[in-house]
Coordinates of C-alpha atoms in Angstrom, one line a residue:
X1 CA -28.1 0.2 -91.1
X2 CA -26.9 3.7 -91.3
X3 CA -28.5 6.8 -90.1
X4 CA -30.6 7.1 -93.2
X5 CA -32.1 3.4 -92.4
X6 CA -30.2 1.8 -94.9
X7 CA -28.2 -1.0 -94.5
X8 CA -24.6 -1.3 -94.9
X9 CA -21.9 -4.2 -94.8
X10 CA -19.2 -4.6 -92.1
X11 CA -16.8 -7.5 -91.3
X12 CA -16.1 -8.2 -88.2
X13 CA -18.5 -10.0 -85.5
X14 CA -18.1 -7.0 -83.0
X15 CA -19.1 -4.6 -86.0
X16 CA -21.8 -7.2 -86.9
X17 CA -23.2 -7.1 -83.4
X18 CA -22.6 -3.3 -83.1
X19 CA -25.3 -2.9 -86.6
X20 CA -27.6 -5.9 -85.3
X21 CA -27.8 -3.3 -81.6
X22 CA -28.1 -0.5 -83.4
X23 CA -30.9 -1.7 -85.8
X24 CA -32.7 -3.0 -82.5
X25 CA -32.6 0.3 -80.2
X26 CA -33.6 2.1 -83.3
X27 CA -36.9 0.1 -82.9
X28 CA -37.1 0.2 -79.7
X29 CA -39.6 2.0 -77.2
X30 CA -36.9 4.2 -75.7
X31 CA -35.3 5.7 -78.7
X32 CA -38.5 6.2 -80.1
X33 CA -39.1 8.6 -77.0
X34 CA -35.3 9.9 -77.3
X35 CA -36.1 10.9 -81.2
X36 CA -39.6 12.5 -80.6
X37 CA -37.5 14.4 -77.5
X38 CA -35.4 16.0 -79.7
X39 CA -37.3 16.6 -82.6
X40 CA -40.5 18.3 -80.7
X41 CA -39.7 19.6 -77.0
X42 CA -37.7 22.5 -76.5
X43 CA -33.5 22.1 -75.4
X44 CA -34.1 23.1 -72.3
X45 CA -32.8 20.3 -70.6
X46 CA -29.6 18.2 -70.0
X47 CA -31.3 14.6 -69.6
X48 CA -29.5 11.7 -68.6
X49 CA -30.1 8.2 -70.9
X50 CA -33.0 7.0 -69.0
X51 CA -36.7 7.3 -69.9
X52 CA -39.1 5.4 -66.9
X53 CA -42.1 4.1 -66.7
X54 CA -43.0 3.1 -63.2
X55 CA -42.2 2.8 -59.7
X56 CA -43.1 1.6 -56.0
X57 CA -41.5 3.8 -52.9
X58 CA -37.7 4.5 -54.0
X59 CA -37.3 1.9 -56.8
X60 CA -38.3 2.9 -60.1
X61 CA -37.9 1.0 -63.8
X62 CA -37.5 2.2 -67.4
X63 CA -39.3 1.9 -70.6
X64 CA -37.5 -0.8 -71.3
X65 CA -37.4 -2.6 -68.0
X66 CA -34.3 -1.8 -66.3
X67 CA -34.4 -1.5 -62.8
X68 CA -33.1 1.4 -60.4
X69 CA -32.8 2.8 -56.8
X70 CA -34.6 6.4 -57.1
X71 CA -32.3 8.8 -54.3
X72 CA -34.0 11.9 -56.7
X73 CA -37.7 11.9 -55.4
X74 CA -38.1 13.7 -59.0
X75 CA -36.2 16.4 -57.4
X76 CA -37.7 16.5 -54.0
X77 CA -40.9 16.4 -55.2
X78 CA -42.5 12.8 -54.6
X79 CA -42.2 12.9 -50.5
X80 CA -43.8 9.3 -50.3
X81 CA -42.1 7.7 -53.2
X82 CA -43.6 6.3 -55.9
X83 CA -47.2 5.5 -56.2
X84 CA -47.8 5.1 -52.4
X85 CA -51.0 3.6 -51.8
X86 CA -52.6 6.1 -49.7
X87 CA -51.8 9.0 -52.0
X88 CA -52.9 7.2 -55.1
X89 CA -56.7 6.5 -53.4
X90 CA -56.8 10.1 -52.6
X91 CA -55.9 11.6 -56.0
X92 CA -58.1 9.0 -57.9
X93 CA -61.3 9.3 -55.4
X94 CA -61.2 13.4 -55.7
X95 CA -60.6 13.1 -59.4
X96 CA -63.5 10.8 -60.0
X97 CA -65.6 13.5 -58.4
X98 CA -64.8 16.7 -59.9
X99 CA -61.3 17.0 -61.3
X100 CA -61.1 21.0 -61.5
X101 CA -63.1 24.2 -60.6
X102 CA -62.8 27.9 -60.7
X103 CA -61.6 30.0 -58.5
X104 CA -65.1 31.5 -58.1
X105 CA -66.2 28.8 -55.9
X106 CA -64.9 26.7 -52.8
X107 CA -63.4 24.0 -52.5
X108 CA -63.5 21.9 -49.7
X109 CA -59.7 20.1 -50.6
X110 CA -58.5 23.5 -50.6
X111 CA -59.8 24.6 -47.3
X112 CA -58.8 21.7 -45.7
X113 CA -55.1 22.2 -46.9
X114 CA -55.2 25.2 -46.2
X115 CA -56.2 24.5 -42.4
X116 CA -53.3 22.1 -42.1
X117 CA -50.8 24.2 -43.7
X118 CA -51.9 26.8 -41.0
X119 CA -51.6 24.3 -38.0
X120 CA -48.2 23.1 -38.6
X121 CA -46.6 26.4 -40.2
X122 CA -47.9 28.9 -37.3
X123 CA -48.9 31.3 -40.5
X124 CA -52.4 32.4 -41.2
X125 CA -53.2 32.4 -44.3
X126 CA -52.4 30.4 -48.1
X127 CA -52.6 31.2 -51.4
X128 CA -52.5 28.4 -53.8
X129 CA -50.4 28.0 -57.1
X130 CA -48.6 25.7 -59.4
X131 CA -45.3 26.2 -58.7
X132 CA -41.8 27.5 -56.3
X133 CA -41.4 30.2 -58.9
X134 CA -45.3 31.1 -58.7
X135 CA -45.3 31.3 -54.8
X136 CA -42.0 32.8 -54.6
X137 CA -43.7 35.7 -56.7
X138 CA -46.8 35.8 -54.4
X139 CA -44.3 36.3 -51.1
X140 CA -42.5 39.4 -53.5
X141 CA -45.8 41.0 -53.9
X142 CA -46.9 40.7 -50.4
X143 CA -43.5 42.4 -49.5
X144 CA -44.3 45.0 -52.2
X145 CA -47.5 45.7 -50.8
X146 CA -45.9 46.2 -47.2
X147 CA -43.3 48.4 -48.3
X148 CA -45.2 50.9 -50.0
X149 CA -46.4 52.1 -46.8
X150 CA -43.2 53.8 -46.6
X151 CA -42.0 53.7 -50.8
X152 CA -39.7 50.5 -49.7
X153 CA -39.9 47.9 -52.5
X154 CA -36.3 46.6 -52.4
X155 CA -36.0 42.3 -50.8
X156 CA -32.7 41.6 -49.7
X157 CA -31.7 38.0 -51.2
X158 CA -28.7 35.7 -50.6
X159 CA -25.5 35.5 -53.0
X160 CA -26.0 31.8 -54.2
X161 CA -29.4 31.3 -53.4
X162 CA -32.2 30.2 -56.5
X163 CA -35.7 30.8 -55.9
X164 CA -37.2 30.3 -59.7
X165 CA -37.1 30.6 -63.4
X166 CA -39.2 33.5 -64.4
X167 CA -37.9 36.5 -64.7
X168 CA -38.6 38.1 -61.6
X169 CA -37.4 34.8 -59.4
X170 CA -34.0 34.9 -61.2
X171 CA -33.6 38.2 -60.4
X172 CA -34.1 37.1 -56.6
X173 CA -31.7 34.4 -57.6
X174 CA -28.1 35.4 -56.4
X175 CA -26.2 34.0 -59.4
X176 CA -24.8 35.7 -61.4
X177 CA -25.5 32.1 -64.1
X178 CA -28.5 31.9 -64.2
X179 CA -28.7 36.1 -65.1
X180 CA -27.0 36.0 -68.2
X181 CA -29.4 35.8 -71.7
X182 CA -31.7 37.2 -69.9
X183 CA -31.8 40.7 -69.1
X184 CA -32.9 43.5 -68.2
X185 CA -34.4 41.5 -65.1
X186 CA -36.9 42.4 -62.5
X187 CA -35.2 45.7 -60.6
X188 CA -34.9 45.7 -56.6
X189 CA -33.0 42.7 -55.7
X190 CA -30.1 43.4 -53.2
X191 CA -27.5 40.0 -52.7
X192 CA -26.3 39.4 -49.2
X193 CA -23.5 37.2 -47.9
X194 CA -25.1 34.1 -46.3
X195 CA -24.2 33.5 -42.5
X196 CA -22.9 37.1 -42.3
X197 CA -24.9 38.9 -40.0
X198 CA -22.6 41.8 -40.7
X199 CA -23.1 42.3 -44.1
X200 CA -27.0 41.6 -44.0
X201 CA -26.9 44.7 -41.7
X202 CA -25.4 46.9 -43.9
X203 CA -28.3 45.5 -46.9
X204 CA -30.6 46.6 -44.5
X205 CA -29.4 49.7 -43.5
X206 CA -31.4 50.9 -46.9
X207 CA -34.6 52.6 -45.9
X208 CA -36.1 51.5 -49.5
X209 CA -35.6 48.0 -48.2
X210 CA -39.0 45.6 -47.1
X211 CA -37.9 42.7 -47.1
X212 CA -35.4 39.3 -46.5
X213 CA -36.1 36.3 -48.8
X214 CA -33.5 33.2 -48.4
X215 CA -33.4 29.7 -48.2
X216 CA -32.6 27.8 -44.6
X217 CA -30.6 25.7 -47.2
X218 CA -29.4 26.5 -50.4
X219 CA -30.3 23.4 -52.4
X220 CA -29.6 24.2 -56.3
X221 CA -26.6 26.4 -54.6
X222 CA -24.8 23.2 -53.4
X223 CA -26.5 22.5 -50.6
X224 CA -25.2 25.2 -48.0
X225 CA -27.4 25.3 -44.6
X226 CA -27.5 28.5 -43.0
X227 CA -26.8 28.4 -39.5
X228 CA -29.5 28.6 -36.7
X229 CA -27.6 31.6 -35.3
X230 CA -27.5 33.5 -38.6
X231 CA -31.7 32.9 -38.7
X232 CA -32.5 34.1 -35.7
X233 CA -29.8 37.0 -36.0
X234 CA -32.1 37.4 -39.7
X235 CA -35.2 37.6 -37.7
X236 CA -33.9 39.5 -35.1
X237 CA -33.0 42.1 -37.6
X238 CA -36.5 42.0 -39.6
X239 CA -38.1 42.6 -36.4
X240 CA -36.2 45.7 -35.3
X241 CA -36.1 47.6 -39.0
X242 CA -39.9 46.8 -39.6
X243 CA -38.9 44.6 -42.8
X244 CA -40.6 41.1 -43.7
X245 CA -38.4 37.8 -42.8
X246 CA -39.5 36.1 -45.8
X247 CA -38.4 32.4 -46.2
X248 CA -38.1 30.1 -49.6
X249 CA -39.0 26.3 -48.2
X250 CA -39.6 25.3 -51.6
X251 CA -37.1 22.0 -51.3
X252 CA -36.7 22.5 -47.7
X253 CA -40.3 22.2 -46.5
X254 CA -42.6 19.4 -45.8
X255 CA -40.3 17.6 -44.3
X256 CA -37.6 17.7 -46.4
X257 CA -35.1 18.7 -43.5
X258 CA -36.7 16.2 -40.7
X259 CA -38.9 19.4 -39.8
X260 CA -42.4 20.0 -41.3
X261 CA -40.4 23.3 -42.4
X262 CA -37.1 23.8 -41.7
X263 CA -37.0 27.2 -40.1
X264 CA -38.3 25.1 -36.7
X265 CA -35.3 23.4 -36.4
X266 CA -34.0 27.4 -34.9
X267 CA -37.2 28.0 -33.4
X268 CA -38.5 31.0 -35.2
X269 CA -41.6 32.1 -36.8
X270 CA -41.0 34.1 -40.2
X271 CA -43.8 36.6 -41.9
X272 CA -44.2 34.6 -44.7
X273 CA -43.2 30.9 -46.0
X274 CA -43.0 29.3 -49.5
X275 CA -43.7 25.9 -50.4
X276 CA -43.9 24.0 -53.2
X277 CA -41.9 20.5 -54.5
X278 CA -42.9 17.5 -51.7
X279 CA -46.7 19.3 -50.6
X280 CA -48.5 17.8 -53.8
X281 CA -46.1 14.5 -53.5
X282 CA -45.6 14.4 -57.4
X283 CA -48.7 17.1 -58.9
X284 CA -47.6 20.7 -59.5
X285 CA -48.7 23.0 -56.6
X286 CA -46.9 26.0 -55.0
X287 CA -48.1 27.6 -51.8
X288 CA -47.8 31.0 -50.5
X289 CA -48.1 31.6 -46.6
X290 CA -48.9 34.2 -44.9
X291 CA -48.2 35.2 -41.4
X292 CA -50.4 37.4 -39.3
X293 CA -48.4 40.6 -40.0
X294 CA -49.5 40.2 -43.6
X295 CA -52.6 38.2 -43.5
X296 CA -54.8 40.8 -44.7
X297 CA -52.0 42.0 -48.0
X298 CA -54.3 40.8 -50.5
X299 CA -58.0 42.1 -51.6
X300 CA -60.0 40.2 -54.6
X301 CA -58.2 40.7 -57.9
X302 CA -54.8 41.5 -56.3
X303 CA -53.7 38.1 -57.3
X304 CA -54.5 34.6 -59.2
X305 CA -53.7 31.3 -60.5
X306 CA -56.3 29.4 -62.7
X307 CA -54.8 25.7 -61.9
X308 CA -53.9 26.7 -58.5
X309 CA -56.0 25.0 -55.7
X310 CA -56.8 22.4 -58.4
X311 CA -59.0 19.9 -56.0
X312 CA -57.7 16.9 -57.4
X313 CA -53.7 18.5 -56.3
X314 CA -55.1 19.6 -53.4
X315 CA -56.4 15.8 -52.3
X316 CA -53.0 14.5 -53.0
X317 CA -51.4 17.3 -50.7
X318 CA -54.0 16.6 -47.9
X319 CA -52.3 13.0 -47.9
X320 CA -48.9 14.5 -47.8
X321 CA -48.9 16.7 -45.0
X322 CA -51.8 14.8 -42.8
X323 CA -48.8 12.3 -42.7
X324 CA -45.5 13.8 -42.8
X325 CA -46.3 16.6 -40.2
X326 CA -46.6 13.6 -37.8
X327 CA -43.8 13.8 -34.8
X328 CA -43.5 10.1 -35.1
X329 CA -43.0 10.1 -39.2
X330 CA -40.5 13.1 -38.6
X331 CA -38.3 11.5 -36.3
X332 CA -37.9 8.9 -38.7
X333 CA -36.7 11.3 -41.5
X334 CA -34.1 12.1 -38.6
X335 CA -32.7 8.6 -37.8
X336 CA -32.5 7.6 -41.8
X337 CA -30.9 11.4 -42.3
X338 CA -28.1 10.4 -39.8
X339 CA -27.9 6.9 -41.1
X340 CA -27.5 7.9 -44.6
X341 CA -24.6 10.3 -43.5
X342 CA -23.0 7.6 -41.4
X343 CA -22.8 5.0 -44.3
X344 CA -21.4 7.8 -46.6
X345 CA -18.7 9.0 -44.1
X346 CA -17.1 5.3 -44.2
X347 CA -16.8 5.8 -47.7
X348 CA -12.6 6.4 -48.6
X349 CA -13.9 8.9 -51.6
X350 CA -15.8 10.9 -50.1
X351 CA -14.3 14.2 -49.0
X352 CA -17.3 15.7 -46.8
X353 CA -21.2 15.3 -46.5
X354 CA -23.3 18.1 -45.8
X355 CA -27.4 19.4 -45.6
X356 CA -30.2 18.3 -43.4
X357 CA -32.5 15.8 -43.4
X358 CA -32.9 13.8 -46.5
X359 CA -31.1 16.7 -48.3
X360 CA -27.9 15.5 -48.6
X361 CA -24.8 17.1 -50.5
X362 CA -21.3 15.0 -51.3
X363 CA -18.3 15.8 -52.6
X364 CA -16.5 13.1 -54.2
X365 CA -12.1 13.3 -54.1
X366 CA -11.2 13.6 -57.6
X367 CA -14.0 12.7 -59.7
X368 CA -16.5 15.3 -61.2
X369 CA -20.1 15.0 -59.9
X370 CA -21.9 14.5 -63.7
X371 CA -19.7 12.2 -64.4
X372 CA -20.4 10.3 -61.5
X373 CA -24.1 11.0 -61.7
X374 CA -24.0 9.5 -65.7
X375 CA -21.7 6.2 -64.1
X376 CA -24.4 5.4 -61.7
X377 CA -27.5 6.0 -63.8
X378 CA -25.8 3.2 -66.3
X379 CA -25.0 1.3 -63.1
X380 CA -28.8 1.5 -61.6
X381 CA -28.7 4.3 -59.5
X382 CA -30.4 7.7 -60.2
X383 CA -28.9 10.9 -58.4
X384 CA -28.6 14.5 -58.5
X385 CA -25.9 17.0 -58.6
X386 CA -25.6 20.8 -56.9
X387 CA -22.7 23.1 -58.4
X388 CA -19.9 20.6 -58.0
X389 CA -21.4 17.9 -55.3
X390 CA -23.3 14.9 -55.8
X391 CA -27.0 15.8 -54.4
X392 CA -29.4 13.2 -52.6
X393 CA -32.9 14.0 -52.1
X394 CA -34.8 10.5 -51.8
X395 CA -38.3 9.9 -50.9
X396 CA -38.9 10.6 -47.0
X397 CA -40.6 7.1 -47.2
X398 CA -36.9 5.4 -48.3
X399 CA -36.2 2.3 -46.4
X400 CA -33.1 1.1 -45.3
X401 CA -33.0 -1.7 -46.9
X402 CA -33.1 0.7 -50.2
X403 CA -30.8 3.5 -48.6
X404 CA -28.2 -0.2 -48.4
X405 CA -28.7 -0.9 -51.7
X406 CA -28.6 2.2 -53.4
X407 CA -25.3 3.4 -51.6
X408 CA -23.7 0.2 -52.6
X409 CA -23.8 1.1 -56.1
X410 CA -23.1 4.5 -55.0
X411 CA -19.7 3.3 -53.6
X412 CA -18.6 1.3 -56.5
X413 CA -19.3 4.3 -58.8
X414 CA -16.6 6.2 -56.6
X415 CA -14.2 3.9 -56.3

C-alpha cells in the first residue's frame, strides 16, 4: 500500500512484511492519533513516537499497549504519579459537586489551599491561576506596583534562567533562544550572572531597579542549582536596596527539591514565591504568593484569571500539598534523591549528575542527550532532556523498585 492507500507489489519477504506493517499501523489506534496531530494541532512541539493511555504511580502504557517506566512526571507536574488513589477521590467528589465558579463568589477549595500554601510557604497571601507563565506575570506586577513608589519598574533576572512563554515571561527568560521570532519583547528585564554576587551588585546598583526574579534551580537551563551562599547573599542584597527577592519555584516547589519549596533548603524567606507544575498533581494551576511586604499590592480589578481557583483544581491541590508538605513524606524524597544519584554515579557513561531532589540532570560521555532520550523511549523508558543533559523529574511517589527498573534500561541505552 503506498501513501495514497493503494496497493503495490514487492518481492521479497522482508519487503512483504515491511507492506503487511505498514498497512497494519496505518489502521492502527496510534497513527490514527499521529495523522490527526499533524493535520489539526499547531507544530509547536517536538513529540517523541509515543502516544499513552494510562498509568498507576511511575509506570504508564500506550495506545497500543506498550509498557513504560515514567522518570517525566509529565514534566514535573504529576507529584504523586499517575492516578493515585487519594487524588483521584478528591478531584472526582469536588467535581461531582460543582465543577467551576466565578470569581465573584468563594470557594471553600480555594480557601483552604490557600491556608496551606500560607502555612508551609511563610507568605501571606495567593492568587490563583492556570499556569508558571500566568503566576510568573502576577509576581512582575506586584514588583511593578512596589516600584512605582519610587518610578523603579526594572526585575533583575538570571542569564539562563526560563520563567514562561508569553511574551512578557520570555522576556524575563535569560536566553537569548527562546527571544528570537519574537520581538519587540516586554521592556525592563536586566540578566545577571548566576552565583555571582558581584555582578548581581552591580544589576542593582540601578535605582530604576525593584526587583530579583530567579530560579533556586534552573531546570529548562540544564539543571544548574544556585548555591545556598549566593541566595542568601541575593536576599541579603534585596533587603538592604529596598528591592523584592522574588523567586520562580515553578518546577522546584512542592517538593520537587526534597523541600516543600526549595529556597528552605538556605533558610530564607523571599517577598514573593511562584508555583505552579506539581501543586495541582496533573490539572493546570499556577499560584502567586505573597509575602507580608506585599500582601496588600493588589485592590479588586488589579488582577484576574477566569479558570484560576477552579474548585475542582483546587481539591486536587489540597491532596497534593496536605501530603507532600509532610516531614516524613519529605525525607523520603531525600533518601530516593540520594539513591537515584548513587545508582547513576556507578554508571561507566556517565560524566557527572547534578540538581536536587528528584530533579536530576546527567550528562552522558559521548552520546547526545535526544538521542538517548529517542533510544530509551523505543526501549521502555520515558525521559527528559535540559540543554545538552539527560533530565529526570519522576513522580515524588517513585518506588525503588521502579527507580531499579527504570535505570536498568537507562544503563543499557548508554552503553
Amino acid at each position: 500500500m503506498n501513501e495514497n492507500g493503494e496497493w503495490e507489489t514487492h518481492w521479497g519477504s522482508s519487503a512483504i512484511v515491511s507492506v503487511w506493517k505498514t498497512s497494519t499501523d496505518m489502521f492502527s489506534t496510534g497513527y490514527r492519533i499521529k495523522k490527526q496531530e499533524q493535520e489539526y494541532i499547531l507544530h509547536s512541539y517536538g513529540r517523541v513516537d509515543v502516544a499513552l493511555s494510562h498509568g498507576k504511580n511511575a509506570e504508564a502504557w500506550d495506545v497500543e499497549g506498550k509498557h513504560y517506566y515514567d522518570f517525566t512526571s509529565g514534566i514535573g507536574v504529576n507529584a504523586l504519579g499517575y492516578c493515585d488513589e487519594g487524588w483521584v477521590k478528591a478531584v472526582t467528589e469536588q467535581a461531582g459537586k460543582i465543577q467551576h465558579m466565578s470569581n465573584y463568589y468563594y470557594c471553600d477549595k480555594n480557601t483552604q489551599l490557600a491556608e496551606l500554601l500560607a502555612k508551609n510557604s511563610g507568605l501571606c497571601r495567593s492568587f490563583f491561576c492556570n499556569s508558571g507563565a500566568e503566576a510568573n506575570e502576577c509576581a512582575i506586577k506586584i514588583a511593578r506596583k512596589y516600584g512605582e513608589k519610587k518610578h523603579a519598574y526594572k526585575i533583575v533576572t538570571l542569564e539562563n534562567s526560563f520563567h514562561g512563554r508569553t511574551l512578557t515571561t520570555l522576556a524575563a527568560t535569560g536566553q537569548d533562544g527562546f527571544h528570537r521570532l519574537f520581538t519587540p519583547l516586554t521592556e525592563g528585564f536586566v540578566y545577571a550572572k548566576g552565583n555571582d554576587v558581584e555582578d548581581l551588585k552591580a544589576k542593582l546598583s540601578d535605582p530604576e531597579v525593584c526587583a530579583v526574579l530567579l530560579e533556586s534551580v534552573q531546570g529548562e537551563g540544564g539543571v544548574v542549582p544556585m548555591e545556598e551562599d549566593y541566595l542568601k547573599a541575593v536576599r541579603a542584597l534585596c533587603t538592604e536596596r529596598d528591592v523584592l527577592m522574588m523567586l520562580d519555584e515553578v518546577q522546584t516547589g512542592i517538593g520537587r527539591t526534597g523541600y516543600f519549596f526549595s529556597y528552605q533548603r538556605a533558610g530564607i524567606l523571599p517577598d514573593v514565591v511562584t508555583a505552579a507544575k506539581g501543586l495541582g498533581g496533573g490539572l493546570p494551576i499556577g499560584v502567586c504568593i505573597a509575602g507580608e511586604k506585599v500582601k496588600d499590592s493588589f485592590a479588586p480589578g488589579m488582577n484576574g484569571s477566569t479558570f484560576g481557583a477552579n474548585p475542582v483544581v483546587c481539591a486536587g491541590a489540597v491532596e497534593v500539598v496536605s501530603r507532600v508538605s509532610k516531614p516524613e513524606f519529605l525525607k523520603k524524597v531525600q533518601e530516593k534523591s540520594e539513591y537515584f544519584k548513587e545508582r547513576l554515579l556507578k554508571m561507566p557513561n556517565v560524566e557527572f549528575v547534578r540538581g536536587r531532589g528528584m530533579m536530576i540532570g546527567v550528562k552522558v560521555k559521548d552520546k547526545d542527550a535526544h538521542d538517548v532520550l529517542n533510544a530509551c523511549a523505543k526501549a521502555g523508558l520515558l525521559i527528559l532532556t535540559a540543554k545538552d543533559l539527560v533530565r529526570f523529574l519522576p513522580p515524588l511517589t517513585i518506588t525503588k523498585e521502579e527507580i531499579d527498573a527504570g535505570l536498568a534500561i537507562f544503563a543499557e541505552q548508554i552503553k
